[in-house]
PDB file of C-alpha atoms in Angstrom:
ATOM      1  CA  MET A   1       0.001  -0.005  -0.002  1.00  0.00           C
ATOM      2  CA  GLY A   2       1.666   3.152  -1.201  1.00  0.00           C
ATOM      3  CA  GLN A   3       0.940   6.860  -0.777  1.00  0.00           C
ATOM      4  CA  LYS A   4      -1.270   8.633  -3.244  1.00  0.00           C
ATOM      5  CA  ALA A   5       0.712  10.962  -5.571  1.00  0.00           C
ATOM      6  CA  ALA A   6      -0.256  14.642  -5.596  1.00  0.00           C
ATOM      7  CA  ASP A   7      -0.478  14.919  -9.385  1.00  0.00           C
ATOM      8  CA  ALA A   8      -3.097  13.081 -11.463  1.00  0.00           C
ATOM      9  CA  LEU A   9      -2.012  10.670 -14.158  1.00  0.00           C
ATOM     10  CA  ALA A  10      -2.777  11.532 -17.756  1.00  0.00           C
ATOM     11  CA  ILE A  11      -3.646   8.001 -19.012  1.00  0.00           C
ATOM     12  CA  SER A  12      -6.096   6.487 -21.535  1.00  0.00           C
ATOM     13  CA  TYR A  13      -8.055   3.349 -21.002  1.00  0.00           C
ATOM     14  CA  GLU A  14      -5.975   1.648 -23.712  1.00  0.00           C
ATOM     15  CA  GLU A  15      -2.788   2.492 -21.739  1.00  0.00           C
ATOM     16  CA  PHE A  16      -4.203   1.541 -18.351  1.00  0.00           C
ATOM     17  CA  PRO A  17      -3.584  -2.261 -18.393  1.00  0.00           C
ATOM     18  CA  THR A  18       0.086  -1.707 -19.347  1.00  0.00           C
ATOM     19  CA  TYR A  19       0.485   0.873 -16.582  1.00  0.00           C
ATOM     20  CA  LEU A  20      -1.020  -1.479 -13.982  1.00  0.00           C
ATOM     21  CA  HIS A  21       1.153  -4.399 -15.078  1.00  0.00           C
ATOM     22  CA  ALA A  22       4.259  -2.242 -14.784  1.00  0.00           C
ATOM     23  CA  ASN A  23       3.349  -0.391 -11.577  1.00  0.00           C
ATOM     24  CA  HIS A  24       1.178  -2.928  -9.779  1.00  0.00           C
ATOM     25  CA  SER A  25      -1.225  -0.349  -8.222  1.00  0.00           C
ATOM     26  CA  VAL A  26      -3.000   2.964  -8.717  1.00  0.00           C
ATOM     27  CA  TYR A  27      -5.433   5.160  -6.809  1.00  0.00           C
ATOM     28  CA  MET A  28      -8.773   5.875  -8.487  1.00  0.00           C
ATOM     29  CA  ASP A  29     -10.934   8.845  -7.333  1.00  0.00           C
ATOM     30  CA  VAL A  30     -14.513   8.547  -8.593  1.00  0.00           C
ATOM     31  CA  ASP A  31     -17.862   9.838  -7.392  1.00  0.00           C
ATOM     32  CA  GLY A  32     -16.442  11.013  -4.052  1.00  0.00           C
ATOM     33  CA  ALA A  33     -14.758   7.703  -3.234  1.00  0.00           C
ATOM     34  CA  VAL A  34     -11.117   6.678  -3.442  1.00  0.00           C
ATOM     35  CA  TYR A  35     -10.218   3.080  -4.437  1.00  0.00           C
ATOM     36  CA  TYR A  36      -6.784   1.505  -4.391  1.00  0.00           C
ATOM     37  CA  LEU A  37      -6.492  -0.850  -7.381  1.00  0.00           C
ATOM     38  CA  THR A  38      -3.685  -3.360  -6.849  1.00  0.00           C
ATOM     39  CA  ASP A  39      -2.387  -6.809  -7.426  1.00  0.00           C
ATOM     40  CA  ALA A  40      -1.911  -9.371  -4.736  1.00  0.00           C
ATOM     41  CA  ASN A  41       1.442 -11.152  -5.023  1.00  0.00           C
ATOM     42  CA  ASP A  42       1.550 -10.500  -8.786  1.00  0.00           C
ATOM     43  CA  GLN A  43      -1.118 -13.152  -9.256  1.00  0.00           C
ATOM     44  CA  TYR A  44      -4.560 -11.600  -8.437  1.00  0.00           C
ATOM     45  CA  TRP A  45      -6.158  -8.215  -8.827  1.00  0.00           C
ATOM     46  CA  ARG A  46      -8.492  -6.421  -6.434  1.00  0.00           C
ATOM     47  CA  ALA A  47     -10.049  -3.052  -5.494  1.00  0.00           C
ATOM     48  CA  GLN A  48      -9.735  -1.742  -2.021  1.00  0.00           C
ATOM     49  CA  ASP A  49     -11.785   0.953  -0.214  1.00  0.00           C
ATOM     50  CA  THR A  50      -9.368   3.559   1.179  1.00  0.00           C
ATOM     51  CA  ALA A  51     -12.044   4.853   3.580  1.00  0.00           C
ATOM     52  CA  GLN A  52     -11.876   1.627   5.524  1.00  0.00           C
ATOM     53  CA  LYS A  53      -8.873  -0.060   7.162  1.00  0.00           C
ATOM     54  CA  ASN A  54      -8.526  -3.380   8.895  1.00  0.00           C
ATOM     55  CA  GLU A  55      -6.836  -4.112  12.204  1.00  0.00           C
ATOM     56  CA  LYS A  56      -3.450  -4.095  10.549  1.00  0.00           C
ATOM     57  CA  GLY A  57      -4.034  -0.638   9.072  1.00  0.00           C
ATOM     58  CA  HIS A  58      -4.451  -1.905   5.508  1.00  0.00           C
ATOM     59  CA  TYR A  59      -7.262  -0.927   3.125  1.00  0.00           C
ATOM     60  CA  VAL A  60     -10.280  -3.207   3.118  1.00  0.00           C
ATOM     61  CA  ASP A  61     -11.040  -5.234  -0.078  1.00  0.00           C
ATOM     62  CA  CYS A  62     -14.257  -4.162  -1.793  1.00  0.00           C
ATOM     63  CA  SER A  63     -13.965  -6.542  -4.758  1.00  0.00           C
ATOM     64  CA  GLU A  64     -13.294 -10.213  -5.311  1.00  0.00           C
ATOM     65  CA  LEU A  65      -9.772 -11.313  -6.106  1.00  0.00           C
ATOM     66  CA  VAL A  66      -9.569 -12.277  -9.764  1.00  0.00           C
ATOM     67  CA  PRO A  67      -6.619 -13.854 -11.606  1.00  0.00           C
ATOM     68  CA  THR A  68      -6.417 -11.592 -14.696  1.00  0.00           C
ATOM     69  CA  LEU A  69      -6.305  -7.883 -15.148  1.00  0.00           C
ATOM     70  CA  ALA A  70      -8.761  -8.063 -18.046  1.00  0.00           C
ATOM     71  CA  GLU A  71     -11.276  -9.823 -15.744  1.00  0.00           C
ATOM     72  CA  PHE A  72     -10.643  -7.307 -12.968  1.00  0.00           C
ATOM     73  CA  LEU A  73     -11.265  -4.268 -15.204  1.00  0.00           C
ATOM     74  CA  GLU A  74     -14.717  -5.619 -16.003  1.00  0.00           C
ATOM     75  CA  LEU A  75     -15.553  -6.796 -12.472  1.00  0.00           C
ATOM     76  CA  PRO A  76     -18.428  -4.890 -10.877  1.00  0.00           C
ATOM     77  CA  PHE A  77     -17.564  -3.771  -7.341  1.00  0.00           C
ATOM     78  CA  ALA A  78     -18.771  -0.176  -6.763  1.00  0.00           C
ATOM     79  CA  ASP A  79     -22.583  -0.026  -6.871  1.00  0.00           C
ATOM     80  CA  GLY A  80     -22.497  -2.584  -9.698  1.00  0.00           C
ATOM     81  CA  GLU A  81     -19.952  -0.719 -11.745  1.00  0.00           C
ATOM     82  CA  SER A  82     -16.486  -1.856 -12.866  1.00  0.00           C
ATOM     83  CA  VAL A  83     -13.294   0.118 -13.496  1.00  0.00           C
ATOM     84  CA  ALA A  84     -14.174   0.034 -17.220  1.00  0.00           C
ATOM     85  CA  ASP A  85     -17.620   1.565 -16.460  1.00  0.00           C
ATOM     86  CA  MET A  86     -16.177   4.350 -14.257  1.00  0.00           C
ATOM     87  CA  PHE A  87     -12.902   5.064 -16.133  1.00  0.00           C
ATOM     88  CA  GLU A  88     -14.041   8.146 -18.080  1.00  0.00           C
ATOM     89  CA  ARG A  89     -15.312   9.972 -14.982  1.00  0.00           C
ATOM     90  CA  ALA A  90     -12.451   8.840 -12.733  1.00  0.00           C
ATOM     91  CA  THR A  91      -9.156  10.510 -11.905  1.00  0.00           C
ATOM     92  CA  PHE A  92      -6.105   8.308 -11.351  1.00  0.00           C
ATOM     93  CA  PHE A  93      -3.061   8.868  -9.207  1.00  0.00           C
ATOM     94  CA  ALA A  94       0.194   6.969  -8.967  1.00  0.00           C
ATOM     95  CA  SER A  95       0.922   4.998  -5.820  1.00  0.00           C
ATOM     96  CA  GLU A  96       4.325   6.112  -4.516  1.00  0.00           C
TER      97      GLU A  96
END
């Protein structure tokens, strides 16, 4: 779990999978919520709610773990919407 960068990323949906594979995580601000999109041990992908933390101080998962990035981008987790659904109205920030 990294820190949210101050400056927003300028990234297209077509570039997004490559960015995630290379960087392993990103913050997504959308509709007043902030999600941490990340891999788990380079094998599974998940979304985490940054407004909630567990007893270890880590963000709480708000999506299922799925094995591929393509599946993750289409996985509904926020009021029935996926990253693909929300992408155009979201702002993304690097995890530093």
